Short mmCIF file of C-alpha atoms in Angstrom, two decimals:
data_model
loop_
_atom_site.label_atom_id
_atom_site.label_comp_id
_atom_site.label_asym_id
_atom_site.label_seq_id
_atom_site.Cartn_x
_atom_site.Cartn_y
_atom_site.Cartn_z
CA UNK L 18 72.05 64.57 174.02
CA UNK L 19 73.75 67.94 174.59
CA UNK L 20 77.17 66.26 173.79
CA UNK L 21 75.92 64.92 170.29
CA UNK L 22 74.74 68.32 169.71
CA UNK L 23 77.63 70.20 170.62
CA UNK L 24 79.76 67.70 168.40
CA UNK L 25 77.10 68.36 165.05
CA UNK L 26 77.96 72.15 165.85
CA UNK L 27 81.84 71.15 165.46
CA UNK L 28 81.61 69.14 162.33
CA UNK L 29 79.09 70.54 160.48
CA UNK L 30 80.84 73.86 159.28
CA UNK L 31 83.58 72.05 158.65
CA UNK L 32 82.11 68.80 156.62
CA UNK L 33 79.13 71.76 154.70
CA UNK L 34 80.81 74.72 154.15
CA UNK L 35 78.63 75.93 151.42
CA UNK L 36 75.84 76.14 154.31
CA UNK L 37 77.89 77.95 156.79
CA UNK L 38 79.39 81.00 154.53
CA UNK L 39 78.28 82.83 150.99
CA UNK L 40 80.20 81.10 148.28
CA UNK L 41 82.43 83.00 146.59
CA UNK L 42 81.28 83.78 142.53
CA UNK L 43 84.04 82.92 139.72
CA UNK L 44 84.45 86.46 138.03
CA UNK L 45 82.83 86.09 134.70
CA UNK L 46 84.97 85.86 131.40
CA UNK L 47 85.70 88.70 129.59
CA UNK L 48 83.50 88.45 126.46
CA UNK L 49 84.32 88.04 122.69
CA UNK L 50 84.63 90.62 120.30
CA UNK L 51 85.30 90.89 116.79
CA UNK L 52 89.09 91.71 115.83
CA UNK L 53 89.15 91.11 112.40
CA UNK L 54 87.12 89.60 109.68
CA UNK L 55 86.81 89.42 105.54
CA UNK L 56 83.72 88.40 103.96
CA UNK L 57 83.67 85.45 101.54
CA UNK L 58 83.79 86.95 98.15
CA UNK L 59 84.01 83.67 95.91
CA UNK L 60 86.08 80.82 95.23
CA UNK L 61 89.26 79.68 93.99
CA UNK L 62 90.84 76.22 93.25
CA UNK L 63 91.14 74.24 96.44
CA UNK L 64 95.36 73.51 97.27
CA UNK L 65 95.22 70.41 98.31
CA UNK L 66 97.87 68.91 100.42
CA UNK L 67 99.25 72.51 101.00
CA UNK L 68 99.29 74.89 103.92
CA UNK L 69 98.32 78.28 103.56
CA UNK L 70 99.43 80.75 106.36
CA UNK L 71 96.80 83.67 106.22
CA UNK L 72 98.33 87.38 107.92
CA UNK L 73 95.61 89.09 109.34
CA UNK L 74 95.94 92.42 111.00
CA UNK L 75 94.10 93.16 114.48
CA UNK L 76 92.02 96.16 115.31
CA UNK L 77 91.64 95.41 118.78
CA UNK L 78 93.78 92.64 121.54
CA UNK L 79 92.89 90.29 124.02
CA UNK L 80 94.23 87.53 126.11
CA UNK L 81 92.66 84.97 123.67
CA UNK L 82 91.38 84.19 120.01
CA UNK L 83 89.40 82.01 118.34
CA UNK L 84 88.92 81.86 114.53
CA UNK L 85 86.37 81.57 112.20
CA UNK L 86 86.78 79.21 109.27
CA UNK L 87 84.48 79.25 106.05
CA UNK L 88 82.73 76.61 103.51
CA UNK L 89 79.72 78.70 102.91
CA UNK L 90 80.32 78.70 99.08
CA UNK L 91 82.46 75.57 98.99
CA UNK L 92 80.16 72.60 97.27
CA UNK L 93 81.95 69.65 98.78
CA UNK L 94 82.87 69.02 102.94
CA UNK L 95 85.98 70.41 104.12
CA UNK L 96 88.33 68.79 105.52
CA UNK L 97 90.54 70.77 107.56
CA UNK L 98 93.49 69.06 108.22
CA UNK L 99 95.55 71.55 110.69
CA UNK L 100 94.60 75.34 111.97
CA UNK L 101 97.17 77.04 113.60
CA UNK L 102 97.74 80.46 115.36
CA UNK L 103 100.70 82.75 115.36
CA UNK L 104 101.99 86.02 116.17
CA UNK L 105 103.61 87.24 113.05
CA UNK L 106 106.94 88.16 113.38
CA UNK L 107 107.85 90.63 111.08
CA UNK L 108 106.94 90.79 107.14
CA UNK L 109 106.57 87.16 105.99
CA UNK L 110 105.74 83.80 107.12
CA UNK L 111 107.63 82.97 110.51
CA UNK L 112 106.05 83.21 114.14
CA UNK L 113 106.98 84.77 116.76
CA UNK L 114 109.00 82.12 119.12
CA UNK L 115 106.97 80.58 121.38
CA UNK L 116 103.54 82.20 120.45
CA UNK L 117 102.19 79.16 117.83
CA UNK L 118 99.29 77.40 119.07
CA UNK L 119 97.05 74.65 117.47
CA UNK L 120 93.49 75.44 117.39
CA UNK L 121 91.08 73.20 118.39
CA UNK L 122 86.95 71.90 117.53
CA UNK L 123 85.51 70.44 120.51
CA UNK L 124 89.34 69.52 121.90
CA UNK L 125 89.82 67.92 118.46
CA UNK L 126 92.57 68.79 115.91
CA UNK L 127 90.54 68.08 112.59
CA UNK L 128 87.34 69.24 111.46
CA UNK L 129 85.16 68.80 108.49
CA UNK L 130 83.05 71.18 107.44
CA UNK L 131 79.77 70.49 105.19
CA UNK L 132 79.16 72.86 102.22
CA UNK L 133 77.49 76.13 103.40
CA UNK L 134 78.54 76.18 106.63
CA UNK L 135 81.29 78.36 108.80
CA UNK L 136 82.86 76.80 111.65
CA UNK L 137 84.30 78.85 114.95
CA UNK L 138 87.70 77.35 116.98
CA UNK L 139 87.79 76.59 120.42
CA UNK L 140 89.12 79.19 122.36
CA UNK L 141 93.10 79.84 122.23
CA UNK L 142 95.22 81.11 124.90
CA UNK L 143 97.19 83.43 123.27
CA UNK L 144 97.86 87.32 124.33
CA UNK L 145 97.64 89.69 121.34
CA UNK L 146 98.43 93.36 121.24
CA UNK L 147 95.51 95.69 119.53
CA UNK L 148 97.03 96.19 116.08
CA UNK L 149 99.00 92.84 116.06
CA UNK L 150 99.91 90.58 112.50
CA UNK L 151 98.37 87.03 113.13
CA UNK L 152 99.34 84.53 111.21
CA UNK L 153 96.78 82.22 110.88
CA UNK L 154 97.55 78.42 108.99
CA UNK L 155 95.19 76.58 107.59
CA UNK L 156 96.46 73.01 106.07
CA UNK L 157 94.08 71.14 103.80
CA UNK L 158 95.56 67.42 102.99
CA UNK L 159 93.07 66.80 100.36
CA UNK L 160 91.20 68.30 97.59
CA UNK L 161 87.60 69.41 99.30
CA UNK L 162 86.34 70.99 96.22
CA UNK L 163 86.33 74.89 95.40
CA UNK L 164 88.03 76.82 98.33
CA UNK L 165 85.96 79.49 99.81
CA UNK L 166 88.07 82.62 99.79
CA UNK L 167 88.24 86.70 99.62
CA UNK L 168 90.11 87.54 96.29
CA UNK L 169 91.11 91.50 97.15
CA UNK L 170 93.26 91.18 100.37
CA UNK L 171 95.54 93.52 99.45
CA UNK L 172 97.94 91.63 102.11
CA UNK L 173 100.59 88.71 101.09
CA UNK L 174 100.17 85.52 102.57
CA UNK L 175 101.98 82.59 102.45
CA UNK L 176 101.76 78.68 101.18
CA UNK L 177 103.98 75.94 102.20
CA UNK L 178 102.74 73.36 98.39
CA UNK L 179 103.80 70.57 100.99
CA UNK L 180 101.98 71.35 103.70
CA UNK L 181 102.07 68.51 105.66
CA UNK L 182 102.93 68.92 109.82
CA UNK L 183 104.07 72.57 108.63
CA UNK L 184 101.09 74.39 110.21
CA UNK L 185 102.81 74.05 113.54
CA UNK L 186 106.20 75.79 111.84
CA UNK L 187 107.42 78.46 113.97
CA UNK L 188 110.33 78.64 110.70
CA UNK L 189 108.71 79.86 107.73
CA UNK L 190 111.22 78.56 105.20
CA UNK L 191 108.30 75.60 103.84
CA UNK L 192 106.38 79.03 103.13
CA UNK L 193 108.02 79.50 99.25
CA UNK L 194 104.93 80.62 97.53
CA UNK L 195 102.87 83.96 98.17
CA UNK L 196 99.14 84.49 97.37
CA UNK L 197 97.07 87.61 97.83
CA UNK L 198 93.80 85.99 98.93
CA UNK L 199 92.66 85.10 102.07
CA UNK L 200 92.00 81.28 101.96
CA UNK L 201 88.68 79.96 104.29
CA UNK L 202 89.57 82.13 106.98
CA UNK L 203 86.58 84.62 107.80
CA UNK L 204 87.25 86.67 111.05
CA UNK L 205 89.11 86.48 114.70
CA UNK L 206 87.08 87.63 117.98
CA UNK L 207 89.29 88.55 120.69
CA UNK L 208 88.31 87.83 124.65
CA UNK L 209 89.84 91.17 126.02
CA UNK L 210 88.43 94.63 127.61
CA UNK L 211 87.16 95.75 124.31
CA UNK L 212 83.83 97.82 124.49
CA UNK L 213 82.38 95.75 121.13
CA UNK L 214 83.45 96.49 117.64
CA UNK L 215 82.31 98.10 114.25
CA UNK L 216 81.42 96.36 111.22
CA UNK L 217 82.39 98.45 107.86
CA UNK L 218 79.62 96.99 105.86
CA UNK L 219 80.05 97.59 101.41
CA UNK L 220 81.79 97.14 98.18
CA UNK L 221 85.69 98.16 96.66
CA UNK L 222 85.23 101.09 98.46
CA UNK L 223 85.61 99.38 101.46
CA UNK L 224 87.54 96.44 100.73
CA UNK L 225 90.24 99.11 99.85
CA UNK L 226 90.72 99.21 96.37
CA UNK L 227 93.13 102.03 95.59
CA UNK L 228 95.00 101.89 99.10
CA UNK L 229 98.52 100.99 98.68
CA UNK L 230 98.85 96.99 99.83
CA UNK L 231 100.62 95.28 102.62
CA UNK L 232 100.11 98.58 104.32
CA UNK L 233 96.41 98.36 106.28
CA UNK L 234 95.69 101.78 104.51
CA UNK L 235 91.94 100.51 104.02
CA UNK L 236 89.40 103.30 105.75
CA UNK L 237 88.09 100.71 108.19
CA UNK L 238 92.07 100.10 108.90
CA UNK L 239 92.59 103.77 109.31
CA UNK L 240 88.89 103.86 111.30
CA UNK L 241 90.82 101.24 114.25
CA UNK L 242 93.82 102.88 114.71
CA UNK L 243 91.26 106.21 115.48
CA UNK L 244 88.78 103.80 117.99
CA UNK L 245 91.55 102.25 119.29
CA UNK L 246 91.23 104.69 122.84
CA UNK L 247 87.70 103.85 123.49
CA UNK L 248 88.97 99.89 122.60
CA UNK L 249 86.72 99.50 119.77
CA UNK L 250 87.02 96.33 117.19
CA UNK L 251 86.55 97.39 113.44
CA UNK L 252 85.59 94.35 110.95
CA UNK L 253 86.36 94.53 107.22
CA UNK L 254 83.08 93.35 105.56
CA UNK L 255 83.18 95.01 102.36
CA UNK L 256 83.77 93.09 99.00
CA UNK L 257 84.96 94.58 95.98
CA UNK L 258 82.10 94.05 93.26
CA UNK L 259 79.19 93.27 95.76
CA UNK L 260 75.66 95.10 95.16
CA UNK L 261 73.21 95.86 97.87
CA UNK L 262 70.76 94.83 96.13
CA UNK L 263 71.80 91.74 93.19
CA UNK L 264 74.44 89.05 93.98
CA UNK L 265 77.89 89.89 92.20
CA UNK L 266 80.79 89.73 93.73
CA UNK L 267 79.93 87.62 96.24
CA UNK L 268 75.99 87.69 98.07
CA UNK L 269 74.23 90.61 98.01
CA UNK L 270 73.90 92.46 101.09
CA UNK L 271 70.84 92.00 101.86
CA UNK L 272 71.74 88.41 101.41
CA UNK L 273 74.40 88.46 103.80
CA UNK L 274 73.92 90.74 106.33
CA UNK L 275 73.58 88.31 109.34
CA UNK L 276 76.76 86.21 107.89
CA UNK L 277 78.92 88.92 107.60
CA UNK L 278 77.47 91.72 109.82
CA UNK L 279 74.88 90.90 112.66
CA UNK L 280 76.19 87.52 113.65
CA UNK L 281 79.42 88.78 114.67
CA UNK L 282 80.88 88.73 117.96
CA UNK L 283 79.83 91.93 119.75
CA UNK L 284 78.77 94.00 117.57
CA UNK L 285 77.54 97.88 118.63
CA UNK L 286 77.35 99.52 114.79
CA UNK L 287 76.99 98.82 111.60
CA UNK L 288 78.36 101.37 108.72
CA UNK L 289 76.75 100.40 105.56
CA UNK L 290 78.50 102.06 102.44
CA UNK L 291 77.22 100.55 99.72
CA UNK L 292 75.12 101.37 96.10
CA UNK L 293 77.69 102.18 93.97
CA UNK L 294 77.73 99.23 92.07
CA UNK L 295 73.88 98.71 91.90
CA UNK L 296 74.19 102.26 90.29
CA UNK L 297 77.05 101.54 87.17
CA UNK L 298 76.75 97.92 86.79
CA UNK L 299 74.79 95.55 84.87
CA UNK L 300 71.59 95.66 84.92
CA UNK L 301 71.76 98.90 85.90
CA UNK L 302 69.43 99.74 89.32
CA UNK L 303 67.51 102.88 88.12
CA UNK L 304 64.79 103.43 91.09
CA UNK L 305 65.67 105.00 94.21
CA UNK L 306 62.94 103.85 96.23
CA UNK L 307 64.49 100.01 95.76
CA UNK L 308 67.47 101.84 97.51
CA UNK L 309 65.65 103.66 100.31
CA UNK L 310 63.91 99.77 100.60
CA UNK L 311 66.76 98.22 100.67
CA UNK L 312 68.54 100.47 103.48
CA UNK L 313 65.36 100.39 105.34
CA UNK L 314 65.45 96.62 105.53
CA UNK L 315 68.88 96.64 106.69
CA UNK L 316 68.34 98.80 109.79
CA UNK L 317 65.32 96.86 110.58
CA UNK L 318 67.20 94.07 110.77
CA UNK L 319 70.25 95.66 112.82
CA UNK L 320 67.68 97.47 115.16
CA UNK L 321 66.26 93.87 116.16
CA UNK L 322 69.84 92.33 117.12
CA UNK L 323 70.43 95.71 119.09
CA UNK L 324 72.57 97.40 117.11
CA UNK L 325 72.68 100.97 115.44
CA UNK L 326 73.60 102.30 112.02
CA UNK L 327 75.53 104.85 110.05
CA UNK L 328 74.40 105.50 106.71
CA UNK L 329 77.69 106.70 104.33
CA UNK L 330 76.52 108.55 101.30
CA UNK L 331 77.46 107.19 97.88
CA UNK L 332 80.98 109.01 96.51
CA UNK L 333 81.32 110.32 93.05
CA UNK L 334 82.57 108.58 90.24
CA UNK L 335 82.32 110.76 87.17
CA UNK L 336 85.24 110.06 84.51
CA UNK L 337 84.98 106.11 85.70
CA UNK L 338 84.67 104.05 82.24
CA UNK L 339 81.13 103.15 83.41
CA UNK L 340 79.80 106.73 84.59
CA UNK L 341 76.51 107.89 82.76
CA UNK L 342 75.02 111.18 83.52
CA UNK L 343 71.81 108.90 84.27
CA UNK L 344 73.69 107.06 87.06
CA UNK L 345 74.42 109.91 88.24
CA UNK L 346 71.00 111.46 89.22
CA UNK L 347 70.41 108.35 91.15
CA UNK L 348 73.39 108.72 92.90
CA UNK L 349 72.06 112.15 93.56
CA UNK L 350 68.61 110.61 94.35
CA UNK L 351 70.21 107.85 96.73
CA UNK L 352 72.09 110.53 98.24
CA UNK L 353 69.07 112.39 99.43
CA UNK L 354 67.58 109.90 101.30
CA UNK L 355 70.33 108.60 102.92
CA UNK L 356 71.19 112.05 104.36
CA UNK L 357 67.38 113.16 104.72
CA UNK L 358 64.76 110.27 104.64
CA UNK L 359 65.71 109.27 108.47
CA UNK L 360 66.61 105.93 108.13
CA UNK L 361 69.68 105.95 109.37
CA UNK L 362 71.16 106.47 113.29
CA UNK L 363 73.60 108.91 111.85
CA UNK L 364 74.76 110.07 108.14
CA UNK L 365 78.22 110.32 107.16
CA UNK L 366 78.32 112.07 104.45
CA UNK L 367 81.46 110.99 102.28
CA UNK L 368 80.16 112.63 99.36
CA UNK L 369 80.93 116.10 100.65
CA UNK L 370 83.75 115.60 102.00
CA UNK L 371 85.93 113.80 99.08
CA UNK L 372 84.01 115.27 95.80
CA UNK L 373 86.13 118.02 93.95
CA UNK L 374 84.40 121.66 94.76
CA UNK L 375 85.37 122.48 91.19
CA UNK L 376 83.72 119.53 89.87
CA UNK L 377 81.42 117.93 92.45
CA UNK L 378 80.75 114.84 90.16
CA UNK L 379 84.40 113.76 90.21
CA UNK L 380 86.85 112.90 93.52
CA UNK L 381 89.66 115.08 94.61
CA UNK L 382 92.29 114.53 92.55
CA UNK L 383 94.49 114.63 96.22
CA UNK L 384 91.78 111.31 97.10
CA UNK L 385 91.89 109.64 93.19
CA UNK L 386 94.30 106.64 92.95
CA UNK L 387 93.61 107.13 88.50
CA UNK L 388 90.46 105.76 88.23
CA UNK L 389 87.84 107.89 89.24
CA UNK L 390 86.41 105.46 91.52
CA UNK L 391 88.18 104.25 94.03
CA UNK L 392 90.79 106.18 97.04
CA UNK L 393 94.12 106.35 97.31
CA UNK L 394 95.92 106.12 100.87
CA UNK L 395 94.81 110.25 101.93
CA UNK L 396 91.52 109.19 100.57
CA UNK L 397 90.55 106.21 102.47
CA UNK L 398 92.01 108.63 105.94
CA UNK L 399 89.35 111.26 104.90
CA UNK L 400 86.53 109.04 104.73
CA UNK L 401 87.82 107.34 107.89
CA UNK L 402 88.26 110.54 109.78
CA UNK L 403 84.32 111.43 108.20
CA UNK L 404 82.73 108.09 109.86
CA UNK L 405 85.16 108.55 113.45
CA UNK L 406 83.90 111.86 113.77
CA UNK L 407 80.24 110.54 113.40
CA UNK L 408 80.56 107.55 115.63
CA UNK L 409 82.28 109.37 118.45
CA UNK L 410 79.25 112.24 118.43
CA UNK L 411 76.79 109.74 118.20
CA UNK L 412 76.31 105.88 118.36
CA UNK L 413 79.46 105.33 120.10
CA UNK L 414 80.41 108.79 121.87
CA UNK L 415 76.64 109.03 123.41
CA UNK L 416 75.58 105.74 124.06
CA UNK L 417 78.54 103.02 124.46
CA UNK L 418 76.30 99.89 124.63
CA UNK L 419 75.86 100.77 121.05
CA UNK L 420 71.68 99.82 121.79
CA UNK L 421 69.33 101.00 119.01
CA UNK L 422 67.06 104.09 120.11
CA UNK L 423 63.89 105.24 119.09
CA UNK L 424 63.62 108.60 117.77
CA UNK L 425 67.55 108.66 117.43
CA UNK L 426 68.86 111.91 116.22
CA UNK L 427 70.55 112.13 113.04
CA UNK L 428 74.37 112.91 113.16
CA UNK L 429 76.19 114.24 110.49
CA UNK L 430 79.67 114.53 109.51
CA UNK L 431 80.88 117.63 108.45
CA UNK L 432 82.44 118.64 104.86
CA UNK L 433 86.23 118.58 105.24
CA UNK L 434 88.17 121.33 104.61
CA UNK L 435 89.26 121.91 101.06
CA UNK L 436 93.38 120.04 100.64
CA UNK L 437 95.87 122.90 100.35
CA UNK L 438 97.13 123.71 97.32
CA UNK L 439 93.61 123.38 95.38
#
């Protein structure tokens, strides 16, 4: 008996190892942040049987991507043919040798997707540098009905109008024809050391209307290179035309703040910059307390999912063809609540900071691209510089996991200093 016990002692540890000695966790995968995004503004005719080779531009890297596709206003399935992945390699359609991957759904190389949805790739081993070009291909072989797109990219992309097996060109010579929308492609999250990202939420103003193109001049483009250090993300969601509280240009955004805002992939704050629209369009939005509402509702909403908010203040607009001096006392109107009613995490107050002192219902002519409305390139850095120096003193600087808190103190940004020769 004492041999057949001394033999168990030999070949158990060797036959159960898992009883004998603490097994060893896998570390845990980095997690999945937001790099880039637009928000679905409309639609356009689909291309059928052509490739279109989207260039996105990064905010944060990784060792890996996956991409979000969108049908959300299509009105017929998709049926995504090819979706490829690319480092860009200079201005224009050709890859970076060696860096083109396929992406995948569930291991497969096709996917249709039904009206209304969005649809997220497997993951793709790629290594992408924060600020990066990524060319992202997306061949449709058929006509799928209107193509879900984002008309202001302000960034040239490319189509091959034979599109066939060209998604996986490395070349771009099949790439003869240029577009300036963004075609079904929504957003890239990143797997990487990022600490989470930043969602620009709003209208023009945001999409970058004014900002000189093919540059990433945008404010939210200006905001990454600035959050870059602490390895923040910041995602694009602003559509030129869109109301906060009407569909235009695309949903309102009240209508799509989970789509475009909440649902993405690690989000800490959301920067909502938007009114200006509901103010000088048609039908004109008159009461302020629909406003105060409506930006309530929205940081109820964030403050459930976790994350905080930054309230921008509405900019001026006086000589724009649709100013009226009764627009702007509700700008005025807006204004005070968003810096005083305590809705918001933290106030940056754009307002101050790009309105003329001379003339405090127009922009700086240093900020006005010509219309009164919009930014030009030192424009969209001021407001960026406004909303960095409220994120770093508060939601972000403070408290990294980005967590809603109760009683938050209000931060404000401070006016900045008058451009010289004014």
């Amino acid at each position: 008996m004492a041999k057949v016990v001394r033999v168990l002692a030999v070949l158990l540890p060797a036959l159960l190892p898992g009883l004998t000695a603490p097994a060893v966790a896998e570390p845990a995968p980095p997690p999945w942040t937001g790099s880039w995004e637009t928000a679905p503004s409309g639609t356009a005719a689909a291309l059928p049987g052509a490739a279109v080779r989207n260039v996105v531009h990064l905010s944060v890297g990784g060792t890996a991507v996956r991409v979000r596709l969108s049908n959300r206003l299509g009105t017929a399935p998709l049926r995504l043919g090819a979706v490829t992945v690319a480092l860009s390699r200079a201005a224009g359609p050709e890859a970076v040798p060696g860096t083109l991957r396929t992406a995948t759904f569930r291991s497969a190389a096709e996917l249709t997707v039904p009206p209304g949805a969005d649809a997220v790739t497997d993951p793709v081993p790629l290594r992408v540098p924060a600020g990066a070009d990524l060319l992202v291909t997306v061949y449709t072989p058929e006509n799928s009905g209107p193509a879900t797109y984002h008309r202001t990219a302000l960034q040239t992309s490319y189509v091959a109008p034979a599109g066939a097996g060209r998604a996986a060109d490395e070349d771009g010579s099949a790439y003869t024809a240029t577009t300036s929308r963004w075609y079904y492609v929504t957003g890239v999250d990143v797997r990487g050391p990022a600490a989470g990202c930043v969602v620009a939420f709003g209208d023009s103003l945001t999409d970058g209307n004014g900002s000189t193109p093919d540059t990433n001049r945008r404010w939210p483009d200006r905001l990454a290179l600035r959050l870059r250090e602490p390895r923040f993300g910041v995602l694009n969601a602003g559509i030129a035309g869109n109301r906060l509280l009407l569909d235009g240009a695309g949903p309102s955004a009240l209508a799509r703040l989970d789509a475009d805002a909440l649902d993405r992939a690690g989000v800490r704050v959301l920067v909502v910059f938007e009114g200006i629209n509901d103010i000088k369009g048609t039908p004109e939005a008159t009461d302020a307390t629909a406003f105060a509402d409506a930006y309530r509702t929205v940081v109820t909403r964030a403050h459930a999912r976790g994350v905080r908010v930054v309230g921008v203040t509405l900019t001026p607009y006086g000589g724009y063809s649709a100013w009226t001096a009764a627009g702007e006392a509700v700008r005025q109107r807006v204004n005070a609540f968003i810096r005083d009613g305590g809705a918001f995490d933290a106030v940056a107050d754009a307002d101050a900071v790009v309105r003329d002192p001379d003339d405090p219902g127009r922009i700086l002519p240093a900020y006005d691209p010509g219309d009164h409305l919009h930014f030009n390139d030192a424009g969209m850095a001021a407001v960026a510089d406004t909303v960095h120096r409220v994120l770093i003193r508060g939601p972000l600087g403070s408290d990294r996991t980005g967590r809603a808190r109760t009683a938050a103190p209000v931060t404000r940004s401070a006016p900045r200093p008058r451009p010289a020769g004014r």
